[in-house]
Amino acid sequence: MEGIPHPIPRTVEEVFNDFKGRRAGLIKALTSDVQKFYQHCDPEKENLCLYGLPNETWEVNLPVEEVPPELPEPALGINFARDGMPEKDWLSLVAVHSDSWLLSVAFYFGARFGFGKTERKRLFQMINELPTVFEVVTGAAKQAKEQAATQTNSSKNKSSGGRVPSRQPDLMPKGAKTSTPKDEDESGEEEEEDDEQGATLCGACGDNYANDEFWICCDICERWFHGKCVKITPAKAEHIKQYKCPSCSSKRARV
């Protein structure tokens, strides 16, 4: 049970640091301190909760008695499920609930101290840069990092005659100008026309191509799409022999 002896965060940076400290404590409990955590969660005891503290420590304790509590409470009764499932599955379940609790605490502080739309968005973006507790505990974060590195190297080494789905637009989209700007006395209209033709747009959302984003090309209509817009990851693209965008897929289905 946490009595909040720590300074209460009031700014975006302070809330994010509070989030990181609590997250680090929870990760310790579910990884390096897992045996100690397991022993603390005795099913014979009353409803227990796992708390992550801002100083990167953790504790298993009874929930607070005051209603409403000073802070959002984590999942109740995690000890009851300990012996009812494989340890790995139990730890994953606790990790998922811990992620939910971390977000609720962070945005509780945001609501309490009047964070506006911009501040809330910035806080979420900062949090979203970190792997979730679940991803760390299950090893998904490490696997994602390794796959991203593999995909980057694989994309660089592939020739244009290789497998089409995982290719991305060139660093400079088709038709984009690579030469030095024309003299000022030449036609300005011609330059504008080149700029319009050089833009590579996503066939789903219409946004421009960015070098740091994964793109995929439809083998039927030859339009480019953000991977996130058509729900295709680099890893998934590796196993697709011929990619058809949602529009082309629906046309084929009707035929």
Short mmCIF file of the C-alpha atoms (twelve columns), coordinates in Angstrom:
data_MODEL
# 
_entry.id   MODEL 
# 
loop_
_atom_site.group_PDB 
_atom_site.id 
_atom_site.type_symbol 
_atom_site.label_atom_id 
_atom_site.label_alt_id 
_atom_site.label_comp_id 
_atom_site.label_asym_id 
_atom_site.label_seq_id 
_atom_site.Cartn_x 
_atom_site.Cartn_y 
_atom_site.Cartn_z 
_atom_site.pdbx_PDB_model_num 
ATOM 1   C CA . MET A 1   0.000   0.000   0.000   1 
ATOM 2   C CA . GLU A 2   1.514   3.279   -1.143  1 
ATOM 3   C CA . GLY A 3   1.243   6.325   1.085   1 
ATOM 4   C CA . ILE A 4   2.893   8.709   -1.434  1 
ATOM 5   C CA . PRO A 5   5.939   9.890   0.536   1 
ATOM 6   C CA . HIS A 6   7.410   10.965  -2.790  1 
ATOM 7   C CA . PRO A 7   7.085   14.451  -4.359  1 
ATOM 8   C CA . ILE A 8   3.872   14.775  -6.355  1 
ATOM 9   C CA . PRO A 9   4.644   15.354  -10.063 1 
ATOM 10  C CA . ARG A 10  3.024   18.424  -11.565 1 
ATOM 11  C CA . THR A 11  4.635   18.934  -14.992 1 
ATOM 12  C CA . VAL A 12  4.813   16.675  -18.045 1 
ATOM 13  C CA . GLU A 13  8.480   15.937  -17.387 1 
ATOM 14  C CA . GLU A 14  7.855   15.186  -13.708 1 
ATOM 15  C CA . VAL A 15  4.929   12.877  -14.510 1 
ATOM 16  C CA . PHE A 16  7.043   11.073  -17.117 1 
ATOM 17  C CA . ASN A 17  9.887   10.604  -14.617 1 
ATOM 18  C CA . ASP A 18  7.359   9.271   -12.101 1 
ATOM 19  C CA . PHE A 19  6.086   6.869   -14.790 1 
ATOM 20  C CA . LYS A 20  9.621   5.676   -15.602 1 
ATOM 21  C CA . GLY A 21  10.421  5.060   -11.939 1 
ATOM 22  C CA . ARG A 22  7.270   3.042   -11.328 1 
ATOM 23  C CA . ARG A 23  7.755   1.144   -14.582 1 
ATOM 24  C CA . ALA A 24  11.340  0.235   -13.656 1 
ATOM 25  C CA . GLY A 25  10.173  -1.087  -10.280 1 
ATOM 26  C CA . LEU A 26  7.477   -3.242  -11.884 1 
ATOM 27  C CA . ILE A 27  9.923   -4.643  -14.426 1 
ATOM 28  C CA . LYS A 28  12.300  -5.594  -11.606 1 
ATOM 29  C CA . ALA A 29  9.514   -7.426  -9.794  1 
ATOM 30  C CA . LEU A 30  8.590   -9.401  -12.905 1 
ATOM 31  C CA . THR A 31  12.136  -10.149 -14.151 1 
ATOM 32  C CA . SER A 32  15.215  -9.912  -11.938 1 
ATOM 33  C CA . ASP A 33  13.247  -10.148 -8.644  1 
ATOM 34  C CA . VAL A 34  10.712  -12.653 -9.962  1 
ATOM 35  C CA . GLN A 35  11.391  -15.355 -7.356  1 
ATOM 36  C CA . LYS A 36  10.981  -12.893 -4.510  1 
ATOM 37  C CA . PHE A 37  7.827   -11.518 -6.128  1 
ATOM 38  C CA . TYR A 38  6.453   -15.052 -6.574  1 
ATOM 39  C CA . GLN A 39  6.941   -15.802 -2.884  1 
ATOM 40  C CA . HIS A 40  5.206   -12.583 -1.837  1 
ATOM 41  C CA . CYS A 41  2.088   -13.518 -3.804  1 
ATOM 42  C CA . ASP A 42  0.864   -16.287 -1.527  1 
ATOM 43  C CA . PRO A 43  -2.654  -17.378 -2.609  1 
ATOM 44  C CA . GLU A 44  -3.474  -18.028 1.060   1 
ATOM 45  C CA . LYS A 45  -3.223  -14.313 1.831   1 
ATOM 46  C CA . GLU A 46  -5.899  -11.679 1.219   1 
ATOM 47  C CA . ASN A 47  -6.279  -9.733  -2.014  1 
ATOM 48  C CA . LEU A 48  -2.838  -8.384  -2.914  1 
ATOM 49  C CA . CYS A 49  -1.673  -5.724  -5.369  1 
ATOM 50  C CA . LEU A 50  1.685   -5.076  -7.066  1 
ATOM 51  C CA . TYR A 51  2.808   -1.462  -6.697  1 
ATOM 52  C CA . GLY A 52  5.606   0.188   -8.655  1 
ATOM 53  C CA . LEU A 53  7.162   3.116   -6.779  1 
ATOM 54  C CA . PRO A 54  8.737   6.286   -8.230  1 
ATOM 55  C CA . ASN A 55  12.154  5.338   -6.782  1 
ATOM 56  C CA . GLU A 56  12.327  2.255   -9.061  1 
ATOM 57  C CA . THR A 57  11.334  -0.207  -6.339  1 
ATOM 58  C CA . TRP A 58  8.237   -2.375  -5.934  1 
ATOM 59  C CA . GLU A 59  6.072   -3.836  -3.218  1 
ATOM 60  C CA . VAL A 60  3.266   -6.366  -2.893  1 
ATOM 61  C CA . ASN A 61  0.688   -5.180  -0.422  1 
ATOM 62  C CA . LEU A 62  -2.989  -4.918  0.441   1 
ATOM 63  C CA . PRO A 63  -4.959  -2.206  -1.345  1 
ATOM 64  C CA . VAL A 64  -5.523  1.114   0.374   1 
ATOM 65  C CA . GLU A 65  -8.567  1.313   2.616   1 
ATOM 66  C CA . GLU A 66  -9.584  4.893   1.884   1 
ATOM 67  C CA . VAL A 67  -12.315 5.446   -0.692  1 
ATOM 68  C CA . PRO A 68  -11.703 6.967   -3.145  1 
ATOM 69  C CA . PRO A 69  -7.949  6.193   -3.044  1 
ATOM 70  C CA . GLU A 70  -5.292  8.891   -3.391  1 
ATOM 71  C CA . LEU A 71  -4.111  7.263   -6.633  1 
ATOM 72  C CA . PRO A 72  -5.679  4.748   -9.038  1 
ATOM 73  C CA . GLU A 73  -5.218  1.237   -7.655  1 
ATOM 74  C CA . PRO A 74  -3.502  -1.628  -9.508  1 
ATOM 75  C CA . ALA A 75  -5.185  -4.978  -10.226 1 
ATOM 76  C CA . LEU A 76  -6.566  -6.589  -7.090  1 
ATOM 77  C CA . GLY A 77  -5.989  -10.213 -6.105  1 
ATOM 78  C CA . ILE A 78  -3.029  -11.068 -8.331  1 
ATOM 79  C CA . ASN A 79  -1.983  -13.709 -5.785  1 
ATOM 80  C CA . PHE A 80  -5.162  -15.760 -6.279  1 
ATOM 81  C CA . ALA A 81  -4.277  -16.573 -9.900  1 
ATOM 82  C CA . ARG A 82  -0.661  -17.507 -9.161  1 
ATOM 83  C CA . ASP A 83  -1.139  -21.277 -8.866  1 
ATOM 84  C CA . GLY A 84  -3.998  -21.536 -11.331 1 
ATOM 85  C CA . MET A 85  -1.925  -21.098 -14.500 1 
ATOM 86  C CA . PRO A 86  1.653   -21.544 -15.772 1 
ATOM 87  C CA . GLU A 87  4.059   -19.076 -14.173 1 
ATOM 88  C CA . LYS A 88  4.902   -17.479 -17.525 1 
ATOM 89  C CA . ASP A 89  1.235   -16.816 -18.279 1 
ATOM 90  C CA . TRP A 90  0.631   -15.467 -14.786 1 
ATOM 91  C CA . LEU A 91  3.563   -13.034 -15.060 1 
ATOM 92  C CA . SER A 92  2.316   -11.894 -18.475 1 
ATOM 93  C CA . LEU A 93  -1.138  -11.257 -17.030 1 
ATOM 94  C CA . VAL A 94  0.293   -9.212  -14.157 1 
ATOM 95  C CA . ALA A 95  2.426   -7.295  -16.680 1 
ATOM 96  C CA . VAL A 96  -0.627  -6.355  -18.776 1 
ATOM 97  C CA . HIS A 97  -2.474  -5.057  -15.721 1 
ATOM 98  C CA . SER A 98  0.662   -3.190  -14.633 1 
ATOM 99  C CA . ASP A 99  0.806   -1.357  -17.976 1 
ATOM 100 C CA . SER A 100 -2.823  -0.335  -17.569 1 
ATOM 101 C CA . TRP A 101 -2.157  0.893   -14.040 1 
ATOM 102 C CA . LEU A 102 0.912   2.914   -15.080 1 
ATOM 103 C CA . LEU A 103 -1.082  4.779   -17.713 1 
ATOM 104 C CA . SER A 104 -3.957  5.440   -15.326 1 
ATOM 105 C CA . VAL A 105 -1.597  6.922   -12.717 1 
ATOM 106 C CA . ALA A 106 0.195   9.117   -15.273 1 
ATOM 107 C CA . PHE A 107 -3.023  10.530  -16.711 1 
ATOM 108 C CA . TYR A 108 -4.525  10.890  -13.244 1 
ATOM 109 C CA . PHE A 109 -1.743  13.370  -12.512 1 
ATOM 110 C CA . GLY A 110 -2.386  14.998  -15.888 1 
ATOM 111 C CA . ALA A 111 -6.072  15.463  -15.108 1 
ATOM 112 C CA . ARG A 112 -5.412  16.582  -11.553 1 
ATOM 113 C CA . PHE A 113 -3.019  19.328  -12.596 1 
ATOM 114 C CA . GLY A 114 -4.932  20.469  -15.673 1 
ATOM 115 C CA . PHE A 115 -2.842  19.172  -18.555 1 
ATOM 116 C CA . GLY A 116 -4.196  20.489  -21.849 1 
ATOM 117 C CA . LYS A 117 -4.444  18.654  -25.156 1 
ATOM 118 C CA . THR A 118 -0.867  19.476  -26.152 1 
ATOM 119 C CA . GLU A 119 0.557   18.391  -22.794 1 
ATOM 120 C CA . ARG A 120 -1.418  15.140  -22.775 1 
ATOM 121 C CA . LYS A 121 -0.277  14.341  -26.289 1 
ATOM 122 C CA . ARG A 122 3.362   15.060  -25.414 1 
ATOM 123 C CA . LEU A 123 3.124   12.892  -22.287 1 
ATOM 124 C CA . PHE A 124 1.670   9.981   -24.249 1 
ATOM 125 C CA . GLN A 125 4.329   10.314  -26.958 1 
ATOM 126 C CA . MET A 126 7.083   10.211  -24.333 1 
ATOM 127 C CA . ILE A 127 5.514   7.150   -22.701 1 
ATOM 128 C CA . ASN A 128 4.960   5.469   -26.061 1 
ATOM 129 C CA . GLU A 129 8.685   5.603   -26.842 1 
ATOM 130 C CA . LEU A 130 9.288   3.052   -24.065 1 
ATOM 131 C CA . PRO A 131 8.499   -0.661  -24.412 1 
ATOM 132 C CA . THR A 132 5.564   -1.737  -22.269 1 
ATOM 133 C CA . VAL A 133 6.094   -3.863  -19.167 1 
ATOM 134 C CA . PHE A 134 4.365   -6.710  -21.015 1 
ATOM 135 C CA . GLU A 135 6.762   -6.405  -23.966 1 
ATOM 136 C CA . VAL A 136 9.774   -6.496  -21.653 1 
ATOM 137 C CA . VAL A 137 8.512   -9.405  -19.557 1 
ATOM 138 C CA . THR A 138 7.539   -11.570 -22.545 1 
ATOM 139 C CA . GLY A 139 10.653  -10.690 -24.562 1 
ATOM 140 C CA . ALA A 140 8.578   -9.054  -27.303 1 
ATOM 141 C CA . ALA A 141 10.501  -5.772  -26.993 1 
ATOM 142 C CA . LYS A 142 13.837  -7.494  -27.646 1 
ATOM 143 C CA . GLN A 143 12.408  -9.490  -30.550 1 
ATOM 144 C CA . ALA A 144 10.893  -6.361  -32.124 1 
ATOM 145 C CA . LYS A 145 14.217  -4.551  -31.891 1 
ATOM 146 C CA . GLU A 146 16.079  -7.446  -33.485 1 
ATOM 147 C CA . GLN A 147 13.486  -7.798  -36.244 1 
ATOM 148 C CA . ALA A 148 13.655  -4.079  -36.995 1 
ATOM 149 C CA . ALA A 149 17.442  -4.277  -37.302 1 
ATOM 150 C CA . THR A 150 17.163  -7.357  -39.536 1 
ATOM 151 C CA . GLN A 151 14.555  -5.704  -41.736 1 
ATOM 152 C CA . THR A 152 16.694  -2.591  -42.135 1 
ATOM 153 C CA . ASN A 153 19.693  -4.623  -43.255 1 
ATOM 154 C CA . SER A 154 17.547  -6.863  -45.461 1 
ATOM 155 C CA . SER A 155 15.919  -3.908  -47.222 1 
ATOM 156 C CA . LYS A 156 19.307  -2.367  -47.962 1 
ATOM 157 C CA . ASN A 157 20.686  -5.580  -49.440 1 
ATOM 158 C CA . LYS A 158 17.708  -6.441  -51.671 1 
ATOM 159 C CA . SER A 159 17.806  -5.629  -55.364 1 
ATOM 160 C CA . SER A 160 14.823  -4.378  -57.316 1 
ATOM 161 C CA . GLY A 161 14.358  -7.886  -58.732 1 
ATOM 162 C CA . GLY A 162 13.913  -9.409  -55.295 1 
ATOM 163 C CA . ARG A 163 10.718  -9.938  -53.373 1 
ATOM 164 C CA . VAL A 164 8.467   -6.942  -53.963 1 
ATOM 165 C CA . PRO A 165 6.334   -6.646  -50.777 1 
ATOM 166 C CA . SER A 166 9.047   -5.529  -48.378 1 
ATOM 167 C CA . ARG A 167 10.527  -2.871  -50.616 1 
ATOM 168 C CA . GLN A 168 10.253  0.770   -49.641 1 
ATOM 169 C CA . PRO A 169 10.349  3.914   -51.769 1 
ATOM 170 C CA . ASP A 170 13.839  5.110   -52.573 1 
ATOM 171 C CA . LEU A 171 15.302  7.732   -50.298 1 
ATOM 172 C CA . MET A 172 14.235  10.209  -52.936 1 
ATOM 173 C CA . PRO A 173 10.682  9.369   -54.197 1 
ATOM 174 C CA . LYS A 174 10.089  8.811   -57.907 1 
ATOM 175 C CA . GLY A 175 10.312  11.951  -59.988 1 
ATOM 176 C CA . ALA A 176 11.796  14.034  -57.179 1 
ATOM 177 C CA . LYS A 177 14.506  16.451  -58.206 1 
ATOM 178 C CA . THR A 178 18.081  15.432  -57.397 1 
ATOM 179 C CA . SER A 179 19.899  18.115  -59.306 1 
ATOM 180 C CA . THR A 180 20.706  21.620  -58.128 1 
ATOM 181 C CA . PRO A 181 17.922  24.211  -58.359 1 
ATOM 182 C CA . LYS A 182 17.373  25.851  -61.714 1 
ATOM 183 C CA . ASP A 183 18.363  29.430  -62.408 1 
ATOM 184 C CA . GLU A 184 15.812  31.969  -61.348 1 
ATOM 185 C CA . ASP A 185 15.237  33.098  -64.942 1 
ATOM 186 C CA . GLU A 186 13.899  29.666  -65.937 1 
ATOM 187 C CA . SER A 187 10.206  28.826  -65.784 1 
ATOM 188 C CA . GLY A 188 8.843   28.714  -62.214 1 
ATOM 189 C CA . GLU A 189 5.784   26.836  -63.422 1 
ATOM 190 C CA . GLU A 190 7.983   23.949  -64.571 1 
ATOM 191 C CA . GLU A 191 9.521   23.671  -61.087 1 
ATOM 192 C CA . GLU A 192 6.098   23.563  -59.439 1 
ATOM 193 C CA . GLU A 193 5.020   20.828  -61.819 1 
ATOM 194 C CA . ASP A 194 8.123   18.787  -60.953 1 
ATOM 195 C CA . ASP A 195 7.415   19.159  -57.233 1 
ATOM 196 C CA . GLU A 196 3.862   17.898  -57.621 1 
ATOM 197 C CA . GLN A 197 4.965   14.919  -59.698 1 
ATOM 198 C CA . GLY A 198 7.774   14.082  -57.275 1 
ATOM 199 C CA . ALA A 199 5.560   13.623  -54.220 1 
ATOM 200 C CA . THR A 200 4.925   10.006  -53.246 1 
ATOM 201 C CA . LEU A 201 1.621   9.806   -51.378 1 
ATOM 202 C CA . CYS A 202 0.129   7.004   -49.343 1 
ATOM 203 C CA . GLY A 203 -2.800  5.417   -51.175 1 
ATOM 204 C CA . ALA A 204 -4.704  5.112   -47.887 1 
ATOM 205 C CA . CYS A 205 -4.167  8.329   -45.908 1 
ATOM 206 C CA . GLY A 206 -2.750  10.621  -48.608 1 
ATOM 207 C CA . ASP A 207 0.252   11.725  -46.526 1 
ATOM 208 C CA . ASN A 208 3.715   12.197  -48.025 1 
ATOM 209 C CA . TYR A 209 6.504   9.653   -47.883 1 
ATOM 210 C CA . ALA A 210 8.914   9.919   -44.928 1 
ATOM 211 C CA . ASN A 211 12.316  8.202   -44.796 1 
ATOM 212 C CA . ASP A 212 11.783  6.777   -41.316 1 
ATOM 213 C CA . GLU A 213 8.502   4.997   -42.143 1 
ATOM 214 C CA . PHE A 214 7.917   1.522   -43.589 1 
ATOM 215 C CA . TRP A 215 6.081   1.547   -46.916 1 
ATOM 216 C CA . ILE A 216 4.781   -1.259  -49.112 1 
ATOM 217 C CA . CYS A 217 3.756   -1.271  -52.768 1 
ATOM 218 C CA . CYS A 218 0.685   -3.033  -54.156 1 
ATOM 219 C CA . ASP A 219 1.684   -5.470  -56.917 1 
ATOM 220 C CA . ILE A 220 -1.647  -4.909  -58.686 1 
ATOM 221 C CA . CYS A 221 -2.198  -1.137  -58.784 1 
ATOM 222 C CA . GLU A 222 1.436   -0.220  -57.940 1 
ATOM 223 C CA . ARG A 223 0.394   2.353   -55.369 1 
ATOM 224 C CA . TRP A 224 2.463   2.860   -52.204 1 
ATOM 225 C CA . PHE A 225 0.994   2.609   -48.700 1 
ATOM 226 C CA . HIS A 226 2.203   3.249   -45.159 1 
ATOM 227 C CA . GLY A 227 2.594   -0.141  -43.518 1 
ATOM 228 C CA . LYS A 228 0.609   1.114   -40.527 1 
ATOM 229 C CA . CYS A 229 -2.272  2.231   -42.773 1 
ATOM 230 C CA . VAL A 230 -2.769  -1.248  -44.244 1 
ATOM 231 C CA . LYS A 231 -1.716  -3.096  -41.069 1 
ATOM 232 C CA . ILE A 232 1.413   -4.654  -42.601 1 
ATOM 233 C CA . THR A 233 4.631   -4.810  -40.583 1 
ATOM 234 C CA . PRO A 234 8.108   -5.351  -42.093 1 
ATOM 235 C CA . ALA A 235 8.155   -8.830  -40.536 1 
ATOM 236 C CA . LYS A 236 4.766   -9.708  -42.043 1 
ATOM 237 C CA . ALA A 237 5.773   -8.338  -45.437 1 
ATOM 238 C CA . GLU A 238 8.675   -10.793 -45.584 1 
ATOM 239 C CA . HIS A 239 6.199   -13.680 -45.892 1 
ATOM 240 C CA . ILE A 240 3.965   -12.140 -48.559 1 
ATOM 241 C CA . LYS A 241 4.773   -13.291 -52.101 1 
ATOM 242 C CA . GLN A 242 2.411   -10.869 -53.831 1 
ATOM 243 C CA . TYR A 243 0.901   -7.963  -51.932 1 
ATOM 244 C CA . LYS A 244 -2.587  -6.704  -52.838 1 
ATOM 245 C CA . CYS A 245 -3.864  -3.530  -51.183 1 
ATOM 246 C CA . PRO A 246 -7.329  -3.556  -49.542 1 
ATOM 247 C CA . SER A 247 -8.891  -1.910  -52.597 1 
ATOM 248 C CA . CYS A 248 -7.478  -4.450  -55.066 1 
ATOM 249 C CA . SER A 249 -8.315  -7.325  -52.731 1 
ATOM 250 C CA . SER A 250 -11.965 -6.262  -52.534 1 
ATOM 251 C CA . LYS A 251 -12.157 -5.908  -56.333 1 
ATOM 252 C CA . ARG A 252 -10.838 -9.438  -56.809 1 
ATOM 253 C CA . ALA A 253 -13.273 -10.761 -54.231 1 
ATOM 254 C CA . ARG A 254 -16.241 -9.245  -56.100 1 
ATOM 255 C CA . VAL A 255 -15.034 -10.783 -59.370 1 
# 
